[in-house]
Coordinates of C-alpha atoms and ligand atoms in Angstrom, one line a residue:
X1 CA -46.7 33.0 126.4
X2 CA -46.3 34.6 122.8
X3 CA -45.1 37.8 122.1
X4 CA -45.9 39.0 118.5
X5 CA -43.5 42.1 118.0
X6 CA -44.1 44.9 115.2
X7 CA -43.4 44.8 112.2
X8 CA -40.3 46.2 110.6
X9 CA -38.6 46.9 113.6
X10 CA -35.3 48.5 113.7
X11 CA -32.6 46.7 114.2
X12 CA -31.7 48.8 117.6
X13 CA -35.5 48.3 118.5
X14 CA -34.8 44.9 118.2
X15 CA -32.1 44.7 119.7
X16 CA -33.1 46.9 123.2
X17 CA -36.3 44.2 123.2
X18 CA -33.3 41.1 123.3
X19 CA -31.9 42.9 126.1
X20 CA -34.9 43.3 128.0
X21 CA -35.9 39.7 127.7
X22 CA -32.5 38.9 129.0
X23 CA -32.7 41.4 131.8
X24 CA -35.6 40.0 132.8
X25 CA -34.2 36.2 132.7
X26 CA -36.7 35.2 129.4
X27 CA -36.2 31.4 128.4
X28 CA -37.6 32.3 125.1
X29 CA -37.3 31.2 121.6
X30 CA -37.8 32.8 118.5
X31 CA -39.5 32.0 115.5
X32 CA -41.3 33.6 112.1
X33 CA -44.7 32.3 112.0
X34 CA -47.2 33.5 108.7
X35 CA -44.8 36.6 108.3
X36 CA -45.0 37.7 111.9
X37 CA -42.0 37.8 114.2
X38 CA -42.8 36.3 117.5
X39 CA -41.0 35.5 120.4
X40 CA -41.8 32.6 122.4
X41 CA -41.8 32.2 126.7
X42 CA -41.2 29.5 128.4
X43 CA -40.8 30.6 132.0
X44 CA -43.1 28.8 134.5
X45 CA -44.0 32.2 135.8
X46 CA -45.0 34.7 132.8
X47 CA -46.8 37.1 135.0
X48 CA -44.1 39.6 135.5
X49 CA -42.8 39.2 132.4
X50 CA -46.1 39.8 130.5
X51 CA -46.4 43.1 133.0
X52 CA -43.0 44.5 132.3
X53 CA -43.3 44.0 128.1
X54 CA -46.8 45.4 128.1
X55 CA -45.9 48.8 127.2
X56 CA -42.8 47.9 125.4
X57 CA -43.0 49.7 121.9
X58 CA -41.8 46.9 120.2
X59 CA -44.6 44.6 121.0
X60 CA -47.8 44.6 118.9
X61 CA -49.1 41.9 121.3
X62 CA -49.0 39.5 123.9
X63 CA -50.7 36.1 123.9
X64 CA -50.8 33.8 127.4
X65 CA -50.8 30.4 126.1
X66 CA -51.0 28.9 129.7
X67 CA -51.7 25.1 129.1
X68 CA -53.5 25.7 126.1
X69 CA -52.8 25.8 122.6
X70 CA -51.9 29.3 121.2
X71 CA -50.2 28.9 117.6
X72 CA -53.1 26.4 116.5
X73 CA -56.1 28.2 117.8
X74 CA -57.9 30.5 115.7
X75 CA -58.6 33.1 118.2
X76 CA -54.5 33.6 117.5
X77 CA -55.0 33.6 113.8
X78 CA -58.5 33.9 112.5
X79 CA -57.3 33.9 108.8
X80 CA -57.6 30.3 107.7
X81 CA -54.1 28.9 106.8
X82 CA -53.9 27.7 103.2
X83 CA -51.4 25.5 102.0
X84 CA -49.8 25.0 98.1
X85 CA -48.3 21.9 97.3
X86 CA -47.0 22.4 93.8
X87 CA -49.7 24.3 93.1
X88 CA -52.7 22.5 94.4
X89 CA -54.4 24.6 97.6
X90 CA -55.2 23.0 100.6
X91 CA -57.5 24.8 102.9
X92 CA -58.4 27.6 100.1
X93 CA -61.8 26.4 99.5
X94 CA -61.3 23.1 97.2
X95 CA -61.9 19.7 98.4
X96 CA -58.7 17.8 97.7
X97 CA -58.5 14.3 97.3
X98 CA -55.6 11.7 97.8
X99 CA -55.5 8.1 97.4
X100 CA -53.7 5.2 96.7
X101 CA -52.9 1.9 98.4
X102 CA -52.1 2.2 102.6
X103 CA -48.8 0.5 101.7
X104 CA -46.5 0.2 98.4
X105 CA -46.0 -3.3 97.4
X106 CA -44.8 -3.0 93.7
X107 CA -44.5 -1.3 90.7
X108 CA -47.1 -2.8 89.1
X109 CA -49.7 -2.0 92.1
X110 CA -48.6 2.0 92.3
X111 CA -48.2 2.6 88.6
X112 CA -52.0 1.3 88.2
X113 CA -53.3 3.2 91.0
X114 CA -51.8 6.4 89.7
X115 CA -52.7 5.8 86.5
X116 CA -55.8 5.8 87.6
X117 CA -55.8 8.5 89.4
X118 CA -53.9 10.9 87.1
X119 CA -57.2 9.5 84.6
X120 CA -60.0 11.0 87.0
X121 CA -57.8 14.0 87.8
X122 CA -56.2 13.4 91.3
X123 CA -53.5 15.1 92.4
X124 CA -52.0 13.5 95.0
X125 CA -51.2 9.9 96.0
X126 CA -51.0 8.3 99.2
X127 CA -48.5 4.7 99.9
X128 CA -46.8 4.2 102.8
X129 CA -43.2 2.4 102.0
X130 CA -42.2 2.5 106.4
X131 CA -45.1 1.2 107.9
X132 CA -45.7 1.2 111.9
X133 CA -47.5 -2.2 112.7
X134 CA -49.2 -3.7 115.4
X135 CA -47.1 -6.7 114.8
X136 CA -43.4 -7.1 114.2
X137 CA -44.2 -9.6 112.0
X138 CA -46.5 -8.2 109.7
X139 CA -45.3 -6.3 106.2
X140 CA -43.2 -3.0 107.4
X141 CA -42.8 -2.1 104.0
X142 CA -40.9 -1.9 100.9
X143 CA -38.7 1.4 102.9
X144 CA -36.4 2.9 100.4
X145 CA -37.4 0.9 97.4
X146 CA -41.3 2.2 98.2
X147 CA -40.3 5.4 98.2
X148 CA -38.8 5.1 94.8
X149 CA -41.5 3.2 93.1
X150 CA -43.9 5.9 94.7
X151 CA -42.4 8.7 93.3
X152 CA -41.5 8.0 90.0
X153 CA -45.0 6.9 89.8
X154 CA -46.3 9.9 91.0
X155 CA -43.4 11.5 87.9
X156 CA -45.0 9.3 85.3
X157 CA -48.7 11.0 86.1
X158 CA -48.0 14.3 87.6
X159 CA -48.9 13.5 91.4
X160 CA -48.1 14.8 94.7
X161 CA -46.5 12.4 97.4
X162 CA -48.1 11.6 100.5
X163 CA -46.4 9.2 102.5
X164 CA -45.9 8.1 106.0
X165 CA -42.2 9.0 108.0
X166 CA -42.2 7.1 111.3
X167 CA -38.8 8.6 112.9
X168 CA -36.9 12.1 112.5
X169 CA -33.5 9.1 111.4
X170 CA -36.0 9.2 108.2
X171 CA -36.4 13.2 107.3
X172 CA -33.8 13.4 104.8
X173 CA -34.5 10.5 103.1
X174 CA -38.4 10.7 103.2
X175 CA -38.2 14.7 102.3
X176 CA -36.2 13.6 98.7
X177 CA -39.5 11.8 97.9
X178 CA -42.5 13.2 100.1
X179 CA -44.4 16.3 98.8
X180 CA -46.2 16.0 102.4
X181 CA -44.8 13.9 105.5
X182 CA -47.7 12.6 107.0
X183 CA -47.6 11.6 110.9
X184 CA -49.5 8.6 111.9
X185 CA -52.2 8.3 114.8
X186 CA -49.3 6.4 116.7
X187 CA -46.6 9.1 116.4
X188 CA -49.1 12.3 117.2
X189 CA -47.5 12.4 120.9
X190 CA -44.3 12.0 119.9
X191 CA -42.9 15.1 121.2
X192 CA -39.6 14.9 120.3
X193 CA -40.4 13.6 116.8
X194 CA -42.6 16.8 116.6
X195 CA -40.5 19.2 117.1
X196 CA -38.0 17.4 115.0
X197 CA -40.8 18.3 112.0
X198 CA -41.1 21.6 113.1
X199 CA -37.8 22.5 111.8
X200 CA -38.2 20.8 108.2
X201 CA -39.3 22.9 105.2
X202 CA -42.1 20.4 104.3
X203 CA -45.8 20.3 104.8
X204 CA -46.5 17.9 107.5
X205 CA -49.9 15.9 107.3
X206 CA -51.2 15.1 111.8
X207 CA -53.2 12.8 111.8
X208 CA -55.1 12.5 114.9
X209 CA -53.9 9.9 117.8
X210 CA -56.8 7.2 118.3
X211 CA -56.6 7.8 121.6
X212 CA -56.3 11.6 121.2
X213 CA -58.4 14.3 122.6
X214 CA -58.8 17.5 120.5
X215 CA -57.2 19.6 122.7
X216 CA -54.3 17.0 123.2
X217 CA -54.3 16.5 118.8
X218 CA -54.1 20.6 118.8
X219 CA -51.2 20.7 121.4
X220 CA -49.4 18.2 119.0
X221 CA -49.7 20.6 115.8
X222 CA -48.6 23.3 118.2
X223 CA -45.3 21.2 119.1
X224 CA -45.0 21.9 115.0
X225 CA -45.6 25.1 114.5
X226 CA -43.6 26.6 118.2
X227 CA -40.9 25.2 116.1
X228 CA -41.3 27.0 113.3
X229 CA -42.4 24.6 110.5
X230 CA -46.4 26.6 109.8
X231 CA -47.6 23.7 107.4
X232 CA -49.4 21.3 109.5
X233 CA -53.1 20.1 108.1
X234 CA -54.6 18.0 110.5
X235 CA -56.5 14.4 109.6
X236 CA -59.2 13.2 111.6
X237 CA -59.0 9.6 111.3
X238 CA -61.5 7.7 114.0
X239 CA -60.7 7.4 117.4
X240 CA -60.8 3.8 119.5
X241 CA -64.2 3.8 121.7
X242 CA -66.2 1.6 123.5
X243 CA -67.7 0.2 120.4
X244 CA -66.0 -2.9 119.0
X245 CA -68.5 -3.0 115.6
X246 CA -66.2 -0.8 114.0
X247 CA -62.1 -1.1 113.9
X248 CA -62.8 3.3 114.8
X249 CA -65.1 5.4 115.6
X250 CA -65.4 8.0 113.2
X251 CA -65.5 11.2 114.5
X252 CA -67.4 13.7 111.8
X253 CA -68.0 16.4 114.1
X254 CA -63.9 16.8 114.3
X255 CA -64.0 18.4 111.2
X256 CA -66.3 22.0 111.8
X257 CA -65.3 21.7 115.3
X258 CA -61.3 22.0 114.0
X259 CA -62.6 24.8 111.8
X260 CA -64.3 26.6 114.9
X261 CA -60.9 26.1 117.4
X262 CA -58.4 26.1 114.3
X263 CA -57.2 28.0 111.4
X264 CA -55.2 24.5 110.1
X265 CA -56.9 22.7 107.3
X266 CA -58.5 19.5 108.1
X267 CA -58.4 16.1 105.8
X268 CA -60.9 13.4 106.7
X269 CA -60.1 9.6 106.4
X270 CA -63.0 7.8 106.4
X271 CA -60.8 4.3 105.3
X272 CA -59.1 4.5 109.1
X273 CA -62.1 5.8 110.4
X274 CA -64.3 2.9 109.6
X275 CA -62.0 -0.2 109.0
X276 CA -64.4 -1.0 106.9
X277 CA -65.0 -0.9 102.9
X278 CA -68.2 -0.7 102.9
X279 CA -68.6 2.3 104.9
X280 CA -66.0 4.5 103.3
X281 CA -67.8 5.8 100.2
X282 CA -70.9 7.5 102.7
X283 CA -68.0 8.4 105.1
X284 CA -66.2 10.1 102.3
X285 CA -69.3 12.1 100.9
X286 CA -70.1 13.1 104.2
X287 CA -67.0 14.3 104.9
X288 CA -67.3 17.1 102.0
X289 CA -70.4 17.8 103.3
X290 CA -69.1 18.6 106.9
X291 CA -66.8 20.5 105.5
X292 CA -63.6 19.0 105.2
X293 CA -60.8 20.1 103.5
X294 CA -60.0 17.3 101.9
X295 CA -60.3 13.3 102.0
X296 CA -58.2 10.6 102.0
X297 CA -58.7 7.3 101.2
X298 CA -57.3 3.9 100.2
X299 CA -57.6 2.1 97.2
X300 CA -55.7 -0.9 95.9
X301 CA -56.1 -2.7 92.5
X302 CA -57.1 -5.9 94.6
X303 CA -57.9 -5.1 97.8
X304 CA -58.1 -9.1 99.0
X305 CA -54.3 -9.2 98.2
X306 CA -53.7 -6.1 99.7
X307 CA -50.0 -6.5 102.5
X308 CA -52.2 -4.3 105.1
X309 CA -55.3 -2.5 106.0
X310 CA -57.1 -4.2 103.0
X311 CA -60.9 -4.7 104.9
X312 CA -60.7 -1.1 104.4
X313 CA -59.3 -0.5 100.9
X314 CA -61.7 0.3 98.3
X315 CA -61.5 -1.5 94.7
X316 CA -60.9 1.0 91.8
X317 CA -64.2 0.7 90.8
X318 CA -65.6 1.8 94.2
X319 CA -62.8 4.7 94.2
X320 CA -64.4 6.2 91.2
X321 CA -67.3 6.2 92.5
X322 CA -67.3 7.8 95.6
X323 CA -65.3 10.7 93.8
X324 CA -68.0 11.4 91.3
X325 CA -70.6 11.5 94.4
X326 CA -68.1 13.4 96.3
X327 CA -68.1 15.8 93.9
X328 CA -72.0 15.8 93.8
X329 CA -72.0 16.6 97.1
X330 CA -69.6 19.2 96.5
X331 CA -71.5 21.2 93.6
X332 CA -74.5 21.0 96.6
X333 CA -72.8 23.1 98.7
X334 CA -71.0 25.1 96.6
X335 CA -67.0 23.7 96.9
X336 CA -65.1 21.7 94.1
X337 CA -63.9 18.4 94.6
X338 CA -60.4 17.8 92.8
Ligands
PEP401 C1 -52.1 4.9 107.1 O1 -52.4 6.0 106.7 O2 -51.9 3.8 106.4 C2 -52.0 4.8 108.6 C3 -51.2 3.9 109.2 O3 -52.8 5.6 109.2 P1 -53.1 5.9 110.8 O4 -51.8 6.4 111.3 O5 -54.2 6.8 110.8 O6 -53.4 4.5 111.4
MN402 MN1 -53.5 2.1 106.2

């Protein structure tokens, strides 16, 4: 159950509402969310307390959450939640677009995709330098070296930092680099590592859990946000079906429907959610046409040499031009791809 209380309450309101809560054996938390001062209920059996705060004067209003998500759902907050990293919106109305290789494998490689980048007028970048593998044996990474090479290449052209943190051990060290700590599809029901996140001071990036309903990917932003952290844009990024033609199952639909349940921002990968190089470009320009609020993708100066995920990495080439038709598609309907 959430409790939103008034604004600009007294500290002797507030205090008397404490009391109450205690008096009537509250296990509650509480947290600023978007500038409003809630207080959160965990108690298996909210009925009575719901009844007994009803009339409280200190409460503007009460919210059951029940099973549900509460925080995430736009029937909490019907004002669409924008976040600025450095400057750049996300979720204000512009398409934004990040790139750059699934994994950091040298200077050379992430210096030439950013250059590239910073050329066409990207503003973020995207490298993961802790990688979560199917196989123990396959490349994990450059760690903190890839973090490095990441971000002063992202100095050198005036990027933003997207990269991947796999464990809450990492938050420190990830946050000195990261402009936005993205989550991977294998970590979205990692509860604990969740509300580890929801106490940093750094936009987090969900992407949804192949396996994950949208409900259950909602419930995981929630785990975020009941902990305080209000930055969470969600990534659809194909689910795992019953068809084996492609590595996922690209679920397009996710995005309006997370604007119709959510005020959070939604990115679209359409390199995850095909597998498949040859399908990202249409994937990409039809995700600005559903809506989305951004896309990201993979590119790597030589895809065939690529230390993962390179069936799915575009070449530069390709890169450049699926932004120019994604931006086509974005004058069509009105929304600026940057
Ligand atoms: C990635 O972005 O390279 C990645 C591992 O993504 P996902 O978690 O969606 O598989
Ligand atoms: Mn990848």
């Amino acid at each position: 159950m959430i409790v939103t209380l008034r604004n600009s309450l007294s500290a002797h309101a507030e205090n008397i509402f404490i009391e109450s809560l205690k008096h009537l054996q509250a296990q509650y938390l509480r947290k600023k969310l978007y500038g409003k001062d809630l207080i959160l209920i965990f108690n298996s059996d909210t009925q009575a307390i719901a009844k007994a705060l009803s009339d409280n004067p200190s409460v503007e209003r009460i919210d059951y959450s029940g099973k549900q998500y509460r925080l995430a759902s736009s029937a909490w907050k019907p004002e669409r939640t924008v976040i600025d990293i450095k400057g750049v919106k996300i979720g204000a109305g512009d398409v934004v677009t990040i790139a750059g290789p699934c994994s950091v494998e040298s200077e050379e490689q992430i210096f030439s995709i950013a250059k590239m980048l910073s050329e066409l007028g990207v503003q973020f970048i995207r490298g993961g330098a802790y990688k979560p593998r199917t196989s123990p044996y396959s490349f994990q990474g450059l760690g903190r070296e890839g973090l490095r090479l990441i971000k002063s290449a992202a100095d050198a052209y005036n990027l933003r930092v997207v990269t991947e943190i796999i464990d809450s051990s990492m938050i420190d060290e990830i946050s000195e680099y990261a402009d936005i700590l993205q989550v991977g599809s294998r970590n979205m029901q990692n509860f604990f590592f969740l509300k580890q996140l929801g106490k940093v001071n750094k936009p987090i990036l969900l992407k949804r859990g192949m396996y994950a309903r949208i409900d259950e990917w909602l419930m995981a932003a929630e785990y975020i946000l009941s902990e305080g952290n209000e930055e969470v844009i969600l990534c659809e990024r194909g689910i795992r079906t019953f068809d084996t033609s492609v590595r996922n199952t690209f679920d397009l639909a996710a995005i309006p429907l997370i604007h119709k349940l959510s005020h959070l921002p939604i990115l679209a990968d359409p390199s995850h959610g095909t597998g498949d190089r040859s399908l990202v470009p249409q994937m990409g320009l039809a995700s600005v046409a559903a809506g989305a609020d951004g896309v990201i993708v993979e590119v790597h100066p030589d895809p065939s040499r690529a230390l993962s995920d390179g069936a799915q990495s575009l070449y530069p080439e390709q890169f450049r031009e699926m932004y120019s038709g994604m931006k086509r598609v974005g004058e069509a309907i009105g929304r600026k791809v940057v």
